[in-house]
């Protein structure tokens, strides 16, 4: 369906898809989605005889929320993560010149099109346009994505995991379940919800005292329905952009060790 358009000259592309892959080659999406972007860039560049830029801007919408029962609790978060080639953010090394609109906080329980298709497309468009201005049109100081974890510090003696973000955060509400840690004991690991302990303008601490074993990873918003409409815990204070779902390994168990997780 796309091939007949390949001789057109494009400024960029916006892509809004992914839920079909929840049950179809989900584990390959971190490969197939970047491959699609690369294929389209090559095809349209050659098809337009070079008038379309070789690395034209490619924007996309990260999947929104789905009511419980529609899919298993881990499938949709995996696709959201794979949409970023498992970086958690874009642009990145595998997906250059891309931008993403986070939509997990736009859940619409009563949407006539199904909960995965929220009716509020204005907010989706607003978040996409910020990314387009920053990536496609080069507005250097424009904030176009929510806060990303930048550094993790394990304070085992205090029972805390400290997370520093790449930009200022606004804690809209405290949530005892949206952060989870992977706790391992006797060769078995399980995910445990952990409450926020304290927070400042750019960091927050999680109470990890529930883990009596070894803490190996943490994750944020790793569920099909992380929050109600625009009610996720973390946003950027000036732009109302939500912190995206994220997961990371704790690379060293030495107290006070810093793990750098985002570039």
mmCIF file of C-alpha atoms in Angstrom:
data_model
loop_
_atom_site.group_PDB
_atom_site.id
_atom_site.type_symbol
_atom_site.label_atom_id
_atom_site.label_comp_id
_atom_site.label_asym_id
_atom_site.label_seq_id
_atom_site.Cartn_x
_atom_site.Cartn_y
_atom_site.Cartn_z
ATOM 1 C CA UNK A 1 0.000 0.000 0.000
ATOM 2 C CA UNK A 2 2.917 2.347 0.637
ATOM 3 C CA UNK A 3 5.046 1.447 -2.394
ATOM 4 C CA UNK A 4 3.016 3.423 -4.964
ATOM 5 C CA UNK A 5 3.804 6.584 -2.956
ATOM 6 C CA UNK A 6 7.554 6.031 -2.973
ATOM 7 C CA UNK A 7 8.246 8.626 -5.671
ATOM 8 C CA UNK A 8 6.751 11.394 -3.534
ATOM 9 C CA UNK A 9 8.990 13.940 -1.795
ATOM 10 C CA UNK A 10 8.517 13.869 1.982
ATOM 11 C CA UNK A 11 9.534 16.207 4.782
ATOM 12 C CA UNK A 12 8.888 13.490 7.335
ATOM 13 C CA UNK A 13 6.587 10.730 8.566
ATOM 14 C CA UNK A 14 4.332 10.187 11.562
ATOM 15 C CA UNK A 15 3.573 6.561 12.459
ATOM 16 C CA UNK A 16 0.729 5.444 14.724
ATOM 17 C CA UNK A 17 0.659 1.649 15.067
ATOM 18 C CA UNK A 18 1.866 -1.210 17.194
ATOM 19 C CA UNK A 19 -0.966 -2.853 19.091
ATOM 20 C CA UNK A 20 -1.327 -5.561 16.445
ATOM 21 C CA UNK A 21 2.177 -6.714 17.302
ATOM 22 C CA UNK A 22 1.254 -7.448 20.904
ATOM 23 C CA UNK A 23 0.351 -10.937 19.701
ATOM 24 C CA UNK A 24 2.365 -11.029 16.477
ATOM 25 C CA UNK A 25 6.174 -11.184 16.594
ATOM 26 C CA UNK A 26 6.214 -9.027 19.709
ATOM 27 C CA UNK A 27 9.752 -10.084 20.634
ATOM 28 C CA UNK A 28 11.053 -8.955 17.246
ATOM 29 C CA UNK A 29 9.555 -5.467 17.299
ATOM 30 C CA UNK A 30 12.757 -3.895 18.648
ATOM 31 C CA UNK A 31 14.308 -5.036 15.364
ATOM 32 C CA UNK A 32 11.442 -4.792 12.872
ATOM 33 C CA UNK A 33 10.368 -1.249 13.768
ATOM 34 C CA UNK A 34 13.829 0.331 13.321
ATOM 35 C CA UNK A 35 14.177 -1.764 10.151
ATOM 36 C CA UNK A 36 10.911 -0.349 8.792
ATOM 37 C CA UNK A 37 12.148 3.196 9.444
ATOM 38 C CA UNK A 38 15.433 2.501 7.669
ATOM 39 C CA UNK A 39 13.657 0.820 4.741
ATOM 40 C CA UNK A 40 11.238 3.719 4.280
ATOM 41 C CA UNK A 41 14.061 6.250 4.412
ATOM 42 C CA UNK A 42 16.006 4.392 1.772
ATOM 43 C CA UNK A 43 12.952 3.760 -0.414
ATOM 44 C CA UNK A 44 11.632 7.338 -0.399
ATOM 45 C CA UNK A 45 15.099 8.829 -0.853
ATOM 46 C CA UNK A 46 15.765 6.748 -3.954
ATOM 47 C CA UNK A 47 12.172 6.919 -5.204
ATOM 48 C CA UNK A 48 12.201 10.730 -5.135
ATOM 49 C CA UNK A 49 15.619 10.817 -6.833
ATOM 50 C CA UNK A 50 17.201 12.258 -3.720
ATOM 51 C CA UNK A 51 14.631 14.997 -3.047
ATOM 52 C CA UNK A 52 13.519 13.256 0.171
ATOM 53 C CA UNK A 53 16.304 13.443 2.734
ATOM 54 C CA UNK A 54 18.057 10.130 3.350
ATOM 55 C CA UNK A 55 17.426 10.357 7.111
ATOM 56 C CA UNK A 56 14.129 12.217 7.019
ATOM 57 C CA UNK A 57 12.469 12.814 10.434
ATOM 58 C CA UNK A 58 10.298 9.950 11.646
ATOM 59 C CA UNK A 59 7.822 10.538 14.486
ATOM 60 C CA UNK A 60 5.638 7.966 16.164
ATOM 61 C CA UNK A 61 3.145 7.490 18.978
ATOM 62 C CA UNK A 62 4.015 5.155 21.812
ATOM 63 C CA UNK A 63 1.060 2.900 22.551
ATOM 64 C CA UNK A 64 -1.609 4.178 24.900
ATOM 65 C CA UNK A 65 -3.282 2.210 27.703
ATOM 66 C CA UNK A 66 -5.486 -0.842 27.362
ATOM 67 C CA UNK A 67 -8.037 -2.026 29.878
ATOM 68 C CA UNK A 68 -6.989 -5.028 31.948
ATOM 69 C CA UNK A 69 -7.974 -8.332 30.372
ATOM 70 C CA UNK A 70 -7.459 -7.219 26.780
ATOM 71 C CA UNK A 71 -3.834 -8.332 26.877
ATOM 72 C CA UNK A 72 -1.575 -9.808 29.535
ATOM 73 C CA UNK A 73 0.014 -7.268 31.862
ATOM 74 C CA UNK A 74 3.494 -7.572 30.355
ATOM 75 C CA UNK A 75 2.764 -7.561 26.627
ATOM 76 C CA UNK A 76 1.907 -3.903 26.055
ATOM 77 C CA UNK A 77 4.842 -2.575 28.144
ATOM 78 C CA UNK A 78 7.165 -4.766 26.095
ATOM 79 C CA UNK A 79 5.885 -3.258 22.852
ATOM 80 C CA UNK A 80 6.216 0.281 24.249
ATOM 81 C CA UNK A 81 9.826 -0.512 25.160
ATOM 82 C CA UNK A 82 10.529 -2.155 21.805
ATOM 83 C CA UNK A 83 9.149 0.919 20.015
ATOM 84 C CA UNK A 84 12.308 2.687 21.226
ATOM 85 C CA UNK A 85 14.608 -0.232 20.224
ATOM 86 C CA UNK A 86 14.885 -0.967 23.965
ATOM 87 C CA UNK A 87 16.466 2.378 24.829
ATOM 88 C CA UNK A 88 13.369 3.869 26.457
ATOM 89 C CA UNK A 89 13.756 7.131 24.561
ATOM 90 C CA UNK A 90 14.385 8.506 21.085
ATOM 91 C CA UNK A 91 16.350 9.651 19.226
ATOM 92 C CA UNK A 92 18.990 7.048 20.011
ATOM 93 C CA UNK A 93 21.859 5.245 18.283
ATOM 94 C CA UNK A 94 19.577 2.764 16.520
ATOM 95 C CA UNK A 95 16.834 5.276 15.743
ATOM 96 C CA UNK A 96 18.451 8.589 14.744
ATOM 97 C CA UNK A 97 16.350 11.629 13.814
ATOM 98 C CA UNK A 98 13.197 10.205 15.391
ATOM 99 C CA UNK A 99 10.744 11.557 17.960
ATOM 100 C CA UNK A 100 8.018 9.965 20.069
ATOM 101 C CA UNK A 101 4.767 11.057 21.693
ATOM 102 C CA UNK A 102 4.112 9.217 24.955
ATOM 103 C CA UNK A 103 0.413 8.331 25.254
ATOM 104 C CA UNK A 104 0.216 5.925 28.189
ATOM 105 C CA UNK A 105 -1.502 8.598 30.333
ATOM 106 C CA UNK A 106 -4.328 9.170 27.847
ATOM 107 C CA UNK A 107 -6.316 6.029 28.633
ATOM 108 C CA UNK A 108 -9.944 6.261 27.570
ATOM 109 C CA UNK A 109 -12.120 3.654 29.277
ATOM 110 C CA UNK A 110 -15.218 4.576 27.291
ATOM 111 C CA UNK A 111 -13.744 5.069 23.847
ATOM 112 C CA UNK A 112 -16.129 3.675 21.194
ATOM 113 C CA UNK A 113 -13.023 2.581 19.264
ATOM 114 C CA UNK A 114 -11.622 0.516 22.136
ATOM 115 C CA UNK A 115 -9.477 1.666 25.030
ATOM 116 C CA UNK A 116 -6.240 1.422 23.011
ATOM 117 C CA UNK A 117 -7.605 4.197 20.754
ATOM 118 C CA UNK A 118 -8.173 7.207 23.046
ATOM 119 C CA UNK A 119 -10.369 9.958 21.671
ATOM 120 C CA UNK A 120 -8.042 12.742 22.814
ATOM 121 C CA UNK A 121 -5.954 13.072 19.678
ATOM 122 C CA UNK A 122 -5.288 16.770 20.373
ATOM 123 C CA UNK A 123 -2.821 15.918 23.168
ATOM 124 C CA UNK A 124 -1.195 13.264 20.977
ATOM 125 C CA UNK A 125 -0.823 15.859 18.205
ATOM 126 C CA UNK A 126 0.552 18.454 20.630
ATOM 127 C CA UNK A 127 3.243 16.066 21.879
ATOM 128 C CA UNK A 128 4.112 15.047 18.317
ATOM 129 C CA UNK A 129 4.408 18.668 17.213
ATOM 130 C CA UNK A 130 6.904 19.372 19.997
ATOM 131 C CA UNK A 131 9.044 16.488 18.769
ATOM 132 C CA UNK A 132 8.740 17.679 15.172
ATOM 133 C CA UNK A 133 9.819 21.202 16.104
ATOM 134 C CA UNK A 134 12.829 19.890 18.013
ATOM 135 C CA UNK A 135 13.959 17.097 15.677
ATOM 136 C CA UNK A 136 12.685 18.049 12.228
ATOM 137 C CA UNK A 137 13.052 21.833 12.532
ATOM 138 C CA UNK A 138 15.990 22.027 14.922
ATOM 139 C CA UNK A 139 14.621 24.068 17.842
ATOM 140 C CA UNK A 140 17.503 23.340 20.194
ATOM 141 C CA UNK A 141 16.138 24.503 23.555
ATOM 142 C CA UNK A 142 12.649 23.073 23.158
ATOM 143 C CA UNK A 143 11.637 20.383 25.644
ATOM 144 C CA UNK A 144 9.889 17.657 23.667
ATOM 145 C CA UNK A 145 10.015 14.600 25.931
ATOM 146 C CA UNK A 146 9.348 13.852 29.573
ATOM 147 C CA UNK A 147 11.940 13.212 32.290
ATOM 148 C CA UNK A 148 14.294 10.260 31.789
ATOM 149 C CA UNK A 149 16.324 8.477 34.483
ATOM 150 C CA UNK A 150 19.917 9.642 34.223
ATOM 151 C CA UNK A 151 21.612 8.065 37.224
ATOM 152 C CA UNK A 152 20.666 5.374 39.749
ATOM 153 C CA UNK A 153 22.235 5.224 43.196
ATOM 154 C CA UNK A 154 21.691 2.253 45.495
ATOM 155 C CA UNK A 155 21.698 3.298 49.151
ATOM 156 C CA UNK A 156 21.354 -0.176 50.603
ATOM 157 C CA UNK A 157 22.210 0.886 54.160
ATOM 158 C CA UNK A 158 19.273 3.300 54.088
ATOM 159 C CA UNK A 159 16.922 0.981 52.199
ATOM 160 C CA UNK A 160 16.638 3.454 49.321
ATOM 161 C CA UNK A 161 17.122 3.548 45.579
ATOM 162 C CA UNK A 162 17.809 7.090 44.434
ATOM 163 C CA UNK A 163 16.909 8.030 40.829
ATOM 164 C CA UNK A 164 18.180 11.233 39.290
ATOM 165 C CA UNK A 165 16.448 12.502 36.152
ATOM 166 C CA UNK A 166 17.787 14.273 33.096
ATOM 167 C CA UNK A 167 15.518 17.253 33.683
ATOM 168 C CA UNK A 168 13.270 18.669 36.361
ATOM 169 C CA UNK A 169 10.362 16.534 37.505
ATOM 170 C CA UNK A 170 6.931 17.321 38.816
ATOM 171 C CA UNK A 171 5.549 14.673 41.149
ATOM 172 C CA UNK A 172 1.861 15.062 40.420
ATOM 173 C CA UNK A 173 0.898 12.402 42.932
ATOM 174 C CA UNK A 174 2.615 9.725 44.957
ATOM 175 C CA UNK A 175 1.992 6.181 43.801
ATOM 176 C CA UNK A 176 2.941 3.020 45.703
ATOM 177 C CA UNK A 177 2.698 0.634 42.752
ATOM 178 C CA UNK A 178 3.947 2.303 39.555
ATOM 179 C CA UNK A 179 7.606 1.796 40.492
ATOM 180 C CA UNK A 180 8.771 -1.801 40.831
ATOM 181 C CA UNK A 181 12.043 -3.506 41.699
ATOM 182 C CA UNK A 182 13.267 -6.966 40.754
ATOM 183 C CA UNK A 183 14.311 -8.687 43.973
ATOM 184 C CA UNK A 184 16.240 -11.974 43.789
ATOM 185 C CA UNK A 185 16.663 -14.533 46.557
ATOM 186 C CA UNK A 186 17.601 -18.213 46.402
ATOM 187 C CA UNK A 187 17.898 -18.130 42.575
ATOM 188 C CA UNK A 188 14.382 -16.732 42.160
ATOM 189 C CA UNK A 189 13.435 -13.195 41.197
ATOM 190 C CA UNK A 190 10.125 -11.393 41.490
ATOM 191 C CA UNK A 191 8.907 -7.885 40.830
ATOM 192 C CA UNK A 192 7.793 -5.959 43.913
ATOM 193 C CA UNK A 193 5.977 -2.608 43.950
ATOM 194 C CA UNK A 194 7.870 0.029 45.925
ATOM 195 C CA UNK A 195 6.621 3.375 47.258
ATOM 196 C CA UNK A 196 8.223 6.738 46.698
ATOM 197 C CA UNK A 197 10.038 7.937 49.788
ATOM 198 C CA UNK A 198 11.184 11.493 49.102
ATOM 199 C CA UNK A 199 11.588 13.657 46.021
ATOM 200 C CA UNK A 200 13.153 16.941 44.928
ATOM 201 C CA UNK A 201 13.178 19.024 41.762
ATOM 202 C CA UNK A 202 15.219 16.474 39.795
ATOM 203 C CA UNK A 203 15.389 13.231 41.792
ATOM 204 C CA UNK A 204 13.332 10.854 43.868
ATOM 205 C CA UNK A 205 14.036 8.017 46.271
ATOM 206 C CA UNK A 206 12.243 4.674 46.385
ATOM 207 C CA UNK A 207 11.783 2.705 49.587
ATOM 208 C CA UNK A 208 13.262 -0.721 48.771
ATOM 209 C CA UNK A 209 13.112 -2.187 52.284
ATOM 210 C CA UNK A 210 10.649 -4.832 51.068
ATOM 211 C CA UNK A 211 13.512 -6.528 49.184
ATOM 212 C CA UNK A 212 15.361 -8.898 51.509
ATOM 213 C CA UNK A 213 17.505 -10.323 48.719
ATOM 214 C CA UNK A 214 19.500 -8.777 45.875
ATOM 215 C CA UNK A 215 18.049 -5.865 43.934
ATOM 216 C CA UNK A 216 18.858 -6.348 40.245
ATOM 217 C CA UNK A 217 16.553 -4.007 38.300
ATOM 218 C CA UNK A 218 13.847 -1.392 38.527
ATOM 219 C CA UNK A 219 11.069 -0.311 36.215
ATOM 220 C CA UNK A 220 8.472 2.440 35.929
ATOM 221 C CA UNK A 221 4.928 2.282 34.500
ATOM 222 C CA UNK A 222 5.399 -1.310 33.322
ATOM 223 C CA UNK A 223 1.728 -2.153 33.019
ATOM 224 C CA UNK A 224 -1.037 -1.967 30.435
ATOM 225 C CA UNK A 225 -2.839 0.846 32.289
ATOM 226 C CA UNK A 226 -0.287 2.852 34.317
ATOM 227 C CA UNK A 227 -2.628 5.655 35.359
ATOM 228 C CA UNK A 228 -5.891 7.415 34.706
ATOM 229 C CA UNK A 229 -6.221 10.250 32.206
ATOM 230 C CA UNK A 230 -3.248 12.625 32.637
ATOM 231 C CA UNK A 231 -2.749 11.364 36.196
ATOM 232 C CA UNK A 232 0.586 9.560 36.011
ATOM 233 C CA UNK A 233 2.944 10.461 38.873
ATOM 234 C CA UNK A 234 5.819 12.063 36.931
ATOM 235 C CA UNK A 235 5.741 14.920 34.426
ATOM 236 C CA UNK A 236 7.985 17.723 33.346
ATOM 237 C CA UNK A 237 6.784 20.776 35.316
ATOM 238 C CA UNK A 238 6.631 23.259 32.431
ATOM 239 C CA UNK A 239 5.472 21.133 29.531
ATOM 240 C CA UNK A 240 3.006 18.543 30.920
ATOM 241 C CA UNK A 241 4.991 15.785 29.213
ATOM 242 C CA UNK A 242 4.859 12.486 31.123
ATOM 243 C CA UNK A 243 7.941 10.504 32.051
ATOM 244 C CA UNK A 244 7.940 7.510 29.675
ATOM 245 C CA UNK A 245 7.921 3.879 30.844
ATOM 246 C CA UNK A 246 11.417 2.738 31.720
ATOM 247 C CA UNK A 247 13.385 -0.244 32.950
ATOM 248 C CA UNK A 248 17.055 -0.652 33.855
ATOM 249 C CA UNK A 249 19.393 -3.112 35.511
ATOM 250 C CA UNK A 250 21.210 -2.190 38.692
ATOM 251 C CA UNK A 251 24.714 -2.913 37.479
ATOM 252 C CA UNK A 252 26.589 -2.945 40.782
ATOM 253 C CA UNK A 253 25.479 -3.876 44.273
ATOM 254 C CA UNK A 254 28.089 -1.787 46.110
ATOM 255 C CA UNK A 255 26.377 0.810 48.346
ATOM 256 C CA UNK A 256 26.554 4.260 46.843
ATOM 257 C CA UNK A 257 27.294 2.933 43.350
ATOM 258 C CA UNK A 258 26.035 5.059 40.487
ATOM 259 C CA UNK A 259 24.497 3.479 37.391
ATOM 260 C CA UNK A 260 24.209 5.765 34.395
ATOM 261 C CA UNK A 261 21.192 4.685 32.375
ATOM 262 C CA UNK A 262 20.251 7.428 29.919
ATOM 263 C CA UNK A 263 22.279 9.488 27.463
#
